[in-house]
Amino acid sequence: MDKTDPPKEHKDIPGRSLIDIVFSWSLRDVLNKDLYKSQVKVIPDKFNSTKAYLNSFILPLIEETHADLLSSVTTVQNAPSLQILSFEPSKDHNSPKNLTYDLRFEMGDFEKSKGSYEPSAGDLLALTGIRPKCIEDLNRLKNPYLIAYVIQVYSDNPLRLLILSSKPLMVEENKENRKVSLFVVFLTNMITNIRIWKTLNSNPEEANMNVIKEILQPSPADGENCTRCLYERSCGTSPSCSRTIVESFGLNDSQEATVLTCIGDSSCHHQNTVRLVWGPPGTGKTKTIGVLLFALLRMKCRTVTCAPTNTAVLQVASRLMSFVSASAKYHTYGLGDIVLFGNRARMKIDGNDELLDIFLDNRVDILSKCFCPLSGWKVSLRSMIDLIEDPVGLYYRYLESRKKSDKKEDDYNIKDKVIIRDQEKEEENVHNFERKSNNKTKVKQVASHKEKDVQEAETCDDDPLTCIEFVKKTFNSISQQLRFCIVNLCTHLPTRCISLQMAKNMMRALDMLTSLEILSHGGEFLQKDQYNSEYEIKVDDLKKLSLSREEFLQLLKSFPQSFLEDIPDFGVNIKDFCLANACLLFCTASGSSKLHGPGGFDLLVIDEAAQLKECESTIPLQLPGLHHAILIGDERQLSAMVQSKIAEKAEFGRSLFERLALLGHKKHLLNTQYRMHPSISLFPNKEFYNKQILDAPTVKNKSYMKQLLQGNMYGPYSFINISCGKEQADKARSLKNMVEVAVVCEIVASLFKEFTCKRQKFSVGVISPYKAQVYAIEEKFEKKYDRSADSDFSISVRSVDGFQGSEEDVIIISTVRSNGNGSVGFLSNRQRANVALTRARYCCWILGNEATLLKSGSVWRKLVIDAKERKCFYNADEDKRLAKAMTTALIELEQFEILLNMNFPMFKDATWKVCFSDGFWSSVAGIKNTQTINQLLTLLEKLSSGWRLMPNKMTRYVLDSSSAFLELYPVNDLLKLLWTVDIIKENSHYIQVLKLWDILPLQDVPKLAEYLDSLFVNYTVDKINRCKYRSLERGLVVPMKWPVNHSGVVRSIGYEADSAQLLSETFAALGIVDGSIPTATTSNQRLKYSREEILALQHSPLSLNSPVDTGKVEASSELEKLLVGRQLRC
């Protein structure tokens, strides 16, 4: 069968024709990445008809679905898999066309499965005989490749799924006559693609194509204001208070002009329009949308607002709610005109009370309780009126019912007898109600509880309540439910069903109800003398109701007993009612498919429109009655993600916003940014927006400058060069750079330390284009910092794609790439770079390899050059903490060659030059404990600065033949660092250096000492002595140096050599200051010493190893005083 020839749509399963195409693929087809390569064509820029327009997306959509499945199959070993408890054909099973089955699982199995998978409609599953460990396990001899589509999920226990299978399910029995196990494996979810598929295959004659016709062949002239509307406004025939509303929000000129233009579109009946609003980073796009929607709400304009993701939808809805709450005229009245709907779990709506007030599922739950025929508004209102009007009559019936021995009360008396128990249960339900999966089931449950209460009441032998007790308990019980209904009806009913005056009266009744409750608790509702022991009621006294009670009664009687006479109390009709009567609706673009029913819309607003695939935007663009669409976005930021490279080349990921912008469609630019410090916005503005964006006065204010860490490197904007990094691929072929990870961790640790000192609240974001880098950083941060967004020190680590639309106080960008050929892969994408560089408010610090980025020829080359020109370029090793962190990372990676080639970053500015033996690196490579490595580096850092142990704490190992000294310093309780002072030639001088030989346990030192003895025996006496020379400056040992012409350092000389001449030359070397070489003595006097003194000097250390905190240079003789004189540092 041709892969593109879909069967007819099944009437009960949406998108059945696309599902059947997927079912038609063999495993070989799935693994063939070029299956549709020859069929997919590039989506054109213009179209001749709506049919051609919709058809242009069909093959790319099939290819993208194929790529999604291919990606899932190739990583099937990581997918969650569950064992089927049982299965059976469903009632609609019809072989071979409709292979539907009911599958049952144990609920606990889902908790044990990999990841956090919860089944949902639209899931595509593989059915296998074993838990797959490789692709081949999906197509075994006895269990050929079989997949299924989840039609519905039932929240039963055991969990039940209704699936459509690609082949009949058959389970063989083994030799023991036991059924072989069957598993389901989650592959992907098709729900969004199916919704797109349905829209693309809609009948152009039946669907609303008003807006789509305007985008087939757009021109630069499109987007201009309607001339007829302009004329009507100029003539004053269309007065509006919208300008007053908009002006009250303090928008800038570009924002205000955009909002007013969009409002004008919403009221235009002369033409269909598509408006583009261009919102670069930080330009107040969300506020602009919020103000627009607030004005449309006041105008009662039916508007759908959608976005590609739940996050973007919630962000806009939250901004609107902040405006609505701040301007609410009467409590929460009017929120019924706003509806937010979608997947509750994915939206993470619980806990956000403000958004819960407009969330559809929550609203349906509450209104279902308010309209419950057994305990809702109607019953509560009638019961309260009866109690206020005739409390004695109710009490009398209560008593009469108890006197009847045969307990055959009529239905009305039964209701009175159990009213207290019933209302107490309803009160509990009001405060603790849970989401109902089936309202009819709930009715049965309530009825069951009532029947049980009646039985309990009939068998109750307790003494009857007194009149006061009866009235108080009855009043309190009814008032709780009445209060619940009043508050929630005012909140959740659309204003079409409840007027403002009605809401005010109901809230007034609520206040009066509270007053009467106080009277009731005080015992003044009824007095004790109003009845006698024979229950003779003094009716006259009881009828003397207070004015407040009479007023309350009249108010209650003025309320309608039902607000929704035209719909049933239960079922999905309440949900449809809420959607049909709302003014503003919020959902994802995919979720807007649920609005393709009765009832029309005036306006569509799409936020983050440049991130929405054009084919997906056709879902909301075909909403019934729609004439106008407003697309808000920025095509210079990231576009939609596309799995298939074939579909990507066909422009499948391109948005409608981007296509219209490319064709010259007019865009309304928001031209003032309020997010970034000017130092941060400078490069993106120049590189991506042609300097069209202005910095708001707030960000240019001096108070916006935040110096969170000391040093110029940590100003508002900097590029931090990490030349020693090494990029490496993980199993999924994503890249990471552990040296950059170490630097990120060190910077964040410094920020956290600063936070703990000053308790200054700020947020930190770490961005990397590679998932492997994100995972590596998150692994280092695990349990170190509070990751919650509301923490005073919050930290977020995400990919560039995950950060679009977000912002943080500090952003650290890890570019990862570090290679010799300048390869940067998709890092070169300008849209990705733009997003990463525009997320920060106060500080943006970019980590990268200067050489690699300069060779890339991408936007990153320009960034490095710009940073250098602006003097914002720094080498990471300029910060000693970062140098140490990089060294630790390189040691852990065993990149010793890199360390040596770069002269060890942490020793770059050290007093002593440090040299290493091969044995040292071999021992270091064997250390796997990061704490031990850090202890070693701390010790080396101190040694290279000139620090030495106090004499009483030093351990020396003496080599017999050479009489040289091997120093042993403790790294920790187990390991010792073995080192000596050595002499090397550098330029025109011989200088003292530290030579690190090894890191060993104490018991292994003799072997190394024996080896070193064989090396030191070749040293001349003069060289050994120069190794032992010590010079102190401010309590620290500094290296000494001599001119190269001191040949005695390298030539083999004995004790018979002219040591006096050599010593004279040494004195001259010791007098070097600032590069000048004076004479041997400053007083032009010859120094004369005996041969014995000189030889003794050669065989002894040339300083007294005085404590390092004295800051003084001490010597035991005049000779030593001269030898440890003024020196140059290495």
PDB file of N, CA and C in Angstrom, residues 625-703:
ATOM      1  N   GLY A 625     -16.357  31.198  13.706  1.00  0.00           N
ATOM      2  CA  GLY A 625     -16.673  32.615  13.822  1.00  0.00           C
ATOM      3  C   GLY A 625     -15.493  33.548  13.800  1.00  0.00           C
ATOM      4  N   LEU A 626     -14.284  33.033  13.768  1.00  0.00           N
ATOM      5  CA  LEU A 626     -13.084  33.864  13.900  1.00  0.00           C
ATOM      6  C   LEU A 626     -12.872  34.741  12.664  1.00  0.00           C
ATOM      7  N   HIS A 627     -12.556  36.037  12.910  1.00  0.00           N
ATOM      8  CA  HIS A 627     -12.266  36.974  11.816  1.00  0.00           C
ATOM      9  C   HIS A 627     -10.905  37.648  11.969  1.00  0.00           C
ATOM     10  N   HIS A 628     -10.354  37.644  13.175  1.00  0.00           N
ATOM     11  CA  HIS A 628      -9.108  38.383  13.409  1.00  0.00           C
ATOM     12  C   HIS A 628      -8.137  37.539  14.241  1.00  0.00           C
ATOM     13  N   ALA A 629      -6.861  37.640  13.901  1.00  0.00           N
ATOM     14  CA  ALA A 629      -5.816  36.933  14.647  1.00  0.00           C
ATOM     15  C   ALA A 629      -4.664  37.880  14.923  1.00  0.00           C
ATOM     16  N   ILE A 630      -4.128  37.798  16.129  1.00  0.00           N
ATOM     17  CA  ILE A 630      -2.960  38.596  16.524  1.00  0.00           C
ATOM     18  C   ILE A 630      -1.850  37.634  16.893  1.00  0.00           C
ATOM     19  N   LEU A 631      -0.748  37.691  16.175  1.00  0.00           N
ATOM     20  CA  LEU A 631       0.396  36.818  16.424  1.00  0.00           C
ATOM     21  C   LEU A 631       1.490  37.628  17.100  1.00  0.00           C
ATOM     22  N   ILE A 632       1.896  37.192  18.267  1.00  0.00           N
ATOM     23  CA  ILE A 632       2.890  37.927  19.044  1.00  0.00           C
ATOM     24  C   ILE A 632       4.118  37.041  19.224  1.00  0.00           C
ATOM     25  N   GLY A 633       5.263  37.515  18.778  1.00  0.00           N
ATOM     26  CA  GLY A 633       6.465  36.696  18.886  1.00  0.00           C
ATOM     27  C   GLY A 633       7.690  37.403  18.360  1.00  0.00           C
ATOM     28  N   ASP A 634       8.721  36.624  18.119  1.00  0.00           N
ATOM     29  CA  ASP A 634       9.994  37.160  17.634  1.00  0.00           C
ATOM     30  C   ASP A 634      10.682  36.061  16.825  1.00  0.00           C
ATOM     31  N   GLU A 635      10.665  36.199  15.512  1.00  0.00           N
ATOM     32  CA  GLU A 635      11.241  35.169  14.649  1.00  0.00           C
ATOM     33  C   GLU A 635      12.752  35.091  14.758  1.00  0.00           C
ATOM     34  N   ARG A 636      13.374  36.031  15.460  1.00  0.00           N
ATOM     35  CA  ARG A 636      14.820  35.986  15.637  1.00  0.00           C
ATOM     36  C   ARG A 636      15.242  35.239  16.899  1.00  0.00           C
ATOM     37  N   GLN A 637      14.251  34.674  17.585  1.00  0.00           N
ATOM     38  CA  GLN A 637      14.530  33.727  18.655  1.00  0.00           C
ATOM     39  C   GLN A 637      14.205  32.318  18.140  1.00  0.00           C
ATOM     40  N   LEU A 638      14.263  31.332  19.019  1.00  0.00           N
ATOM     41  CA  LEU A 638      14.133  29.937  18.590  1.00  0.00           C
ATOM     42  C   LEU A 638      12.779  29.644  17.950  1.00  0.00           C
ATOM     43  N   SER A 639      12.819  28.836  16.910  1.00  0.00           N
ATOM     44  CA  SER A 639      11.593  28.358  16.279  1.00  0.00           C
ATOM     45  C   SER A 639      11.204  27.026  16.903  1.00  0.00           C
ATOM     46  N   ALA A 640      10.179  26.386  16.353  1.00  0.00           N
ATOM     47  CA  ALA A 640       9.696  25.120  16.908  1.00  0.00           C
ATOM     48  C   ALA A 640      10.727  24.014  16.701  1.00  0.00           C
ATOM     49  N   MET A 641      10.733  23.055  17.618  1.00  0.00           N
ATOM     50  CA  MET A 641      11.617  21.898  17.505  1.00  0.00           C
ATOM     51  C   MET A 641      11.054  20.924  16.477  1.00  0.00           C
ATOM     52  N   VAL A 642      11.943  20.390  15.636  1.00  0.00           N
ATOM     53  CA  VAL A 642      11.557  19.401  14.630  1.00  0.00           C
ATOM     54  C   VAL A 642      12.495  18.213  14.755  1.00  0.00           C
ATOM     55  N   GLN A 643      11.934  17.022  14.860  1.00  0.00           N
ATOM     56  CA  GLN A 643      12.738  15.811  15.033  1.00  0.00           C
ATOM     57  C   GLN A 643      13.400  15.366  13.736  1.00  0.00           C
ATOM     58  N   SER A 644      12.661  15.476  12.643  1.00  0.00           N
ATOM     59  CA  SER A 644      13.132  14.966  11.353  1.00  0.00           C
ATOM     60  C   SER A 644      13.980  15.999  10.615  1.00  0.00           C
ATOM     61  N   LYS A 645      15.156  15.581  10.177  1.00  0.00           N
ATOM     62  CA  LYS A 645      16.004  16.456   9.372  1.00  0.00           C
ATOM     63  C   LYS A 645      15.368  16.703   8.006  1.00  0.00           C
ATOM     64  N   ILE A 646      14.674  15.693   7.490  1.00  0.00           N
ATOM     65  CA  ILE A 646      13.994  15.841   6.199  1.00  0.00           C
ATOM     66  C   ILE A 646      12.890  16.888   6.304  1.00  0.00           C
ATOM     67  N   ALA A 647      12.080  16.783   7.372  1.00  0.00           N
ATOM     68  CA  ALA A 647      11.000  17.758   7.569  1.00  0.00           C
ATOM     69  C   ALA A 647      11.557  19.136   7.858  1.00  0.00           C
ATOM     70  N   GLU A 648      12.679  19.197   8.577  1.00  0.00           N
ATOM     71  CA  GLU A 648      13.287  20.483   8.889  1.00  0.00           C
ATOM     72  C   GLU A 648      13.725  21.209   7.614  1.00  0.00           C
ATOM     73  N   LYS A 649      14.331  20.461   6.690  1.00  0.00           N
ATOM     74  CA  LYS A 649      14.756  21.062   5.420  1.00  0.00           C
ATOM     75  C   LYS A 649      13.561  21.496   4.576  1.00  0.00           C
ATOM     76  N   ALA A 650      12.412  20.876   4.812  1.00  0.00           N
ATOM     77  CA  ALA A 650      11.189  21.240   4.085  1.00  0.00           C
ATOM     78  C   ALA A 650      10.467  22.414   4.723  1.00  0.00           C
ATOM     79  N   GLU A 651      11.099  23.059   5.730  1.00  0.00           N
ATOM     80  CA  GLU A 651      10.527  24.214   6.450  1.00  0.00           C
ATOM     81  C   GLU A 651       9.307  23.839   7.286  1.00  0.00           C
ATOM     82  N   PHE A 652       9.268  22.583   7.743  1.00  0.00           N
ATOM     83  CA  PHE A 652       8.139  22.155   8.564  1.00  0.00           C
ATOM     84  C   PHE A 652       8.118  22.870   9.913  1.00  0.00           C
ATOM     85  N   GLY A 653       9.285  23.257  10.409  1.00  0.00           N
ATOM     86  CA  GLY A 653       9.349  23.935  11.699  1.00  0.00           C
ATOM     87  C   GLY A 653       9.105  25.431  11.627  1.00  0.00           C
ATOM     88  N   ARG A 654       8.957  25.967  10.426  1.00  0.00           N
ATOM     89  CA  ARG A 654       8.754  27.412  10.274  1.00  0.00           C
ATOM     90  C   ARG A 654       7.377  27.816  10.796  1.00  0.00           C
ATOM     91  N   SER A 655       7.326  28.963  11.428  1.00  0.00           N
ATOM     92  CA  SER A 655       6.061  29.466  11.966  1.00  0.00           C
ATOM     93  C   SER A 655       5.364  30.360  10.951  1.00  0.00           C
ATOM     94  N   LEU A 656       4.085  30.542  11.151  1.00  0.00           N
ATOM     95  CA  LEU A 656       3.331  31.486  10.321  1.00  0.00           C
ATOM     96  C   LEU A 656       3.889  32.887  10.515  1.00  0.00           C
ATOM     97  N   PHE A 657       4.261  33.215  11.737  1.00  0.00           N
ATOM     98  CA  PHE A 657       4.842  34.535  12.033  1.00  0.00           C
ATOM     99  C   PHE A 657       6.084  34.765  11.168  1.00  0.00           C
ATOM    100  N   GLU A 658       6.971  33.770  11.125  1.00  0.00           N
ATOM    101  CA  GLU A 658       8.217  33.925  10.363  1.00  0.00           C
ATOM    102  C   GLU A 658       7.937  34.028   8.871  1.00  0.00           C
ATOM    103  N   ARG A 659       7.026  33.205   8.352  1.00  0.00           N
ATOM    104  CA  ARG A 659       6.725  33.258   6.906  1.00  0.00           C
ATOM    105  C   ARG A 659       6.159  34.613   6.511  1.00  0.00           C
ATOM    106  N   LEU A 660       5.234  35.133   7.313  1.00  0.00           N
ATOM    107  CA  LEU A 660       4.663  36.443   6.992  1.00  0.00           C
ATOM    108  C   LEU A 660       5.725  37.539   7.096  1.00  0.00           C
ATOM    109  N   ALA A 661       6.595  37.437   8.091  1.00  0.00           N
ATOM    110  CA  ALA A 661       7.655  38.438   8.246  1.00  0.00           C
ATOM    111  C   ALA A 661       8.610  38.411   7.059  1.00  0.00           C
ATOM    112  N   LEU A 662       8.938  37.209   6.565  1.00  0.00           N
ATOM    113  CA  LEU A 662       9.823  37.085   5.409  1.00  0.00           C
ATOM    114  C   LEU A 662       9.203  37.706   4.149  1.00  0.00           C
ATOM    115  N   LEU A 663       7.872  37.660   4.073  1.00  0.00           N
ATOM    116  CA  LEU A 663       7.172  38.218   2.916  1.00  0.00           C
ATOM    117  C   LEU A 663       6.875  39.704   3.082  1.00  0.00           C
ATOM    118  N   GLY A 664       7.386  40.305   4.145  1.00  0.00           N
ATOM    119  CA  GLY A 664       7.258  41.753   4.316  1.00  0.00           C
ATOM    120  C   GLY A 664       5.998  42.214   4.998  1.00  0.00           C
ATOM    121  N   HIS A 665       5.262  41.306   5.619  1.00  0.00           N
ATOM    122  CA  HIS A 665       4.045  41.701   6.342  1.00  0.00           C
ATOM    123  C   HIS A 665       4.422  42.684   7.457  1.00  0.00           C
ATOM    124  N   LYS A 666       3.630  43.718   7.633  1.00  0.00           N
ATOM    125  CA  LYS A 666       3.929  44.755   8.619  1.00  0.00           C
ATOM    126  C   LYS A 666       3.984  44.175  10.031  1.00  0.00           C
ATOM    127  N   LYS A 667       5.016  44.597  10.797  1.00  0.00           N
ATOM    128  CA  LYS A 667       5.167  44.171  12.189  1.00  0.00           C
ATOM    129  C   LYS A 667       5.134  45.402  13.094  1.00  0.00           C
ATOM    130  N   HIS A 668       4.450  45.253  14.230  1.00  0.00           N
ATOM    131  CA  HIS A 668       4.413  46.317  15.237  1.00  0.00           C
ATOM    132  C   HIS A 668       5.503  46.027  16.262  1.00  0.00           C
ATOM    133  N   LEU A 669       6.559  46.800  16.246  1.00  0.00           N
ATOM    134  CA  LEU A 669       7.721  46.549  17.099  1.00  0.00           C
ATOM    135  C   LEU A 669       7.534  47.146  18.493  1.00  0.00           C
ATOM    136  N   LEU A 670       7.757  46.323  19.512  1.00  0.00           N
ATOM    137  CA  LEU A 670       7.874  46.820  20.885  1.00  0.00           C
ATOM    138  C   LEU A 670       9.344  47.186  21.059  1.00  0.00           C
ATOM    139  N   ASN A 671       9.651  48.456  21.172  1.00  0.00           N
ATOM    140  CA  ASN A 671      11.035  48.911  20.956  1.00  0.00           C
ATOM    141  C   ASN A 671      11.808  49.297  22.219  1.00  0.00           C
ATOM    142  N   THR A 672      11.300  48.983  23.400  1.00  0.00           N
ATOM    143  CA  THR A 672      12.014  49.351  24.629  1.00  0.00           C
ATOM    144  C   THR A 672      12.151  48.118  25.513  1.00  0.00           C
ATOM    145  N   GLN A 673      13.403  47.805  25.885  1.00  0.00           N
ATOM    146  CA  GLN A 673      13.628  46.615  26.709  1.00  0.00           C
ATOM    147  C   GLN A 673      13.832  47.009  28.180  1.00  0.00           C
ATOM    148  N   TYR A 674      13.220  46.232  29.063  1.00  0.00           N
ATOM    149  CA  TYR A 674      13.195  46.510  30.501  1.00  0.00           C
ATOM    150  C   TYR A 674      13.930  45.442  31.319  1.00  0.00           C
ATOM    151  N   ARG A 675      14.582  44.501  30.672  1.00  0.00           N
ATOM    152  CA  ARG A 675      15.176  43.365  31.380  1.00  0.00           C
ATOM    153  C   ARG A 675      16.654  43.535  31.651  1.00  0.00           C
ATOM    154  N   MET A 676      17.432  43.778  30.604  1.00  0.00           N
ATOM    155  CA  MET A 676      18.890  43.647  30.666  1.00  0.00           C
ATOM    156  C   MET A 676      19.604  44.944  31.012  1.00  0.00           C
ATOM    157  N   HIS A 677      20.669  44.802  31.782  1.00  0.00           N
ATOM    158  CA  HIS A 677      21.598  45.909  31.960  1.00  0.00           C
ATOM    159  C   HIS A 677      22.128  46.296  30.572  1.00  0.00           C
ATOM    160  N   PRO A 678      22.315  47.584  30.293  1.00  0.00           N
ATOM    161  CA  PRO A 678      22.771  47.999  28.957  1.00  0.00           C
ATOM    162  C   PRO A 678      24.020  47.286  28.468  1.00  0.00           C
ATOM    163  N   SER A 679      24.911  46.905  29.377  1.00  0.00           N
ATOM    164  CA  SER A 679      26.112  46.184  28.959  1.00  0.00           C
ATOM    165  C   SER A 679      25.766  44.820  28.381  1.00  0.00           C
ATOM    166  N   ILE A 680      24.662  44.240  28.845  1.00  0.00           N
ATOM    167  CA  ILE A 680      24.225  42.936  28.359  1.00  0.00           C
ATOM    168  C   ILE A 680      23.477  43.067  27.042  1.00  0.00           C
ATOM    169  N   SER A 681      22.634  44.066  26.945  1.00  0.00           N
ATOM    170  CA  SER A 681      21.799  44.225  25.743  1.00  0.00           C
ATOM    171  C   SER A 681      22.570  44.766  24.550  1.00  0.00           C
ATOM    172  N   LEU A 682      23.738  45.329  24.778  1.00  0.00           N
ATOM    173  CA  LEU A 682      24.475  46.016  23.710  1.00  0.00           C
ATOM    174  C   LEU A 682      24.756  45.109  22.519  1.00  0.00           C
ATOM    175  N   PHE A 683      25.367  43.948  22.754  1.00  0.00           N
ATOM    176  CA  PHE A 683      25.732  43.075  21.631  1.00  0.00           C
ATOM    177  C   PHE A 683      24.506  42.487  20.938  1.00  0.00           C
ATOM    178  N   PRO A 684      23.528  41.895  21.648  1.00  0.00           N
ATOM    179  CA  PRO A 684      22.351  41.365  20.950  1.00  0.00           C
ATOM    180  C   PRO A 684      21.595  42.432  20.157  1.00  0.00           C
ATOM    181  N   ASN A 685      21.489  43.617  20.710  1.00  0.00           N
ATOM    182  CA  ASN A 685      20.780  44.689  20.019  1.00  0.00           C
ATOM    183  C   ASN A 685      21.479  45.032  18.701  1.00  0.00           C
ATOM    184  N   LYS A 686      22.798  45.075  18.754  1.00  0.00           N
ATOM    185  CA  LYS A 686      23.568  45.415  17.549  1.00  0.00           C
ATOM    186  C   LYS A 686      23.552  44.266  16.543  1.00  0.00           C
ATOM    187  N   GLU A 687      23.688  43.054  17.030  1.00  0.00           N
ATOM    188  CA  GLU A 687      23.857  41.893  16.153  1.00  0.00           C
ATOM    189  C   GLU A 687      22.549  41.366  15.591  1.00  0.00           C
ATOM    190  N   PHE A 688      21.467  41.389  16.384  1.00  0.00           N
ATOM    191  CA  PHE A 688      20.220  40.741  15.975  1.00  0.00           C
ATOM    192  C   PHE A 688      19.091  41.720  15.642  1.00  0.00           C
ATOM    193  N   TYR A 689      19.166  42.958  16.150  1.00  0.00           N
ATOM    194  CA  TYR A 689      18.040  43.881  15.981  1.00  0.00           C
ATOM    195  C   TYR A 689      18.423  45.224  15.365  1.00  0.00           C
ATOM    196  N   ASN A 690      19.602  45.263  14.780  1.00  0.00           N
ATOM    197  CA  ASN A 690      20.038  46.471  14.064  1.00  0.00           C
ATOM    198  C   ASN A 690      19.896  47.748  14.890  1.00  0.00           C
ATOM    199  N   LYS A 691      20.147  47.629  16.181  1.00  0.00           N
ATOM    200  CA  LYS A 691      20.117  48.756  17.110  1.00  0.00           C
ATOM    201  C   LYS A 691      18.759  49.444  17.179  1.00  0.00           C
ATOM    202  N   GLN A 692      17.685  48.671  16.944  1.00  0.00           N
ATOM    203  CA  GLN A 692      16.335  49.251  16.988  1.00  0.00           C
ATOM    204  C   GLN A 692      15.753  49.298  18.404  1.00  0.00           C
ATOM    205  N   ILE A 693      16.389  48.582  19.338  1.00  0.00           N
ATOM    206  CA  ILE A 693      15.826  48.464  20.683  1.00  0.00           C
ATOM    207  C   ILE A 693      16.459  49.489  21.616  1.00  0.00           C
ATOM    208  N   LEU A 694      15.622  50.186  22.363  1.00  0.00           N
ATOM    209  CA  LEU A 694      16.082  51.165  23.340  1.00  0.00           C
ATOM    210  C   LEU A 694      16.149  50.541  24.729  1.00  0.00           C
ATOM    211  N   ASP A 695      17.080  51.023  25.530  1.00  0.00           N
ATOM    212  CA  ASP A 695      17.147  50.606  26.934  1.00  0.00           C
ATOM    213  C   ASP A 695      16.239  51.516  27.759  1.00  0.00           C
ATOM    214  N   ALA A 696      15.377  50.919  28.563  1.00  0.00           N
ATOM    215  CA  ALA A 696      14.460  51.697  29.399  1.00  0.00           C
ATOM    216  C   ALA A 696      15.249  52.467  30.461  1.00  0.00           C
ATOM    217  N   PRO A 697      14.719  53.587  30.928  1.00  0.00           N
ATOM    218  CA  PRO A 697      15.415  54.356  31.978  1.00  0.00           C
ATOM    219  C   PRO A 697      15.718  53.530  33.216  1.00  0.00           C
ATOM    220  N   THR A 698      14.873  52.555  33.537  1.00  0.00           N
ATOM    221  CA  THR A 698      15.098  51.754  34.749  1.00  0.00           C
ATOM    222  C   THR A 698      16.385  50.954  34.670  1.00  0.00           C
ATOM    223  N   VAL A 699      16.694  50.395  33.501  1.00  0.00           N
ATOM    224  CA  VAL A 699      17.903  49.564  33.397  1.00  0.00           C
ATOM    225  C   VAL A 699      19.159  50.415  33.243  1.00  0.00           C
ATOM    226  N   LYS A 700      18.976  51.685  32.875  1.00  0.00           N
ATOM    227  CA  LYS A 700      20.137  52.575  32.753  1.00  0.00           C
ATOM    228  C   LYS A 700      20.478  53.255  34.072  1.00  0.00           C
ATOM    229  N   ASN A 701      19.596  53.116  35.041  1.00  0.00           N
ATOM    230  CA  ASN A 701      19.844  53.714  36.355  1.00  0.00           C
ATOM    231  C   ASN A 701      21.012  53.009  37.052  1.00  0.00           C
ATOM    232  N   LYS A 702      21.798  53.767  37.797  1.00  0.00           N
ATOM    233  CA  LYS A 702      22.962  53.200  38.488  1.00  0.00           C
ATOM    234  C   LYS A 702      22.571  52.078  39.449  1.00  0.00           C
ATOM    235  N   SER A 703      21.370  52.164  39.996  1.00  0.00           N
ATOM    236  CA  SER A 703      20.929  51.147  40.955  1.00  0.00           C
ATOM    237  C   SER A 703      20.742  49.785  40.305  1.00  0.00           C
TER     238      SER A 703
END
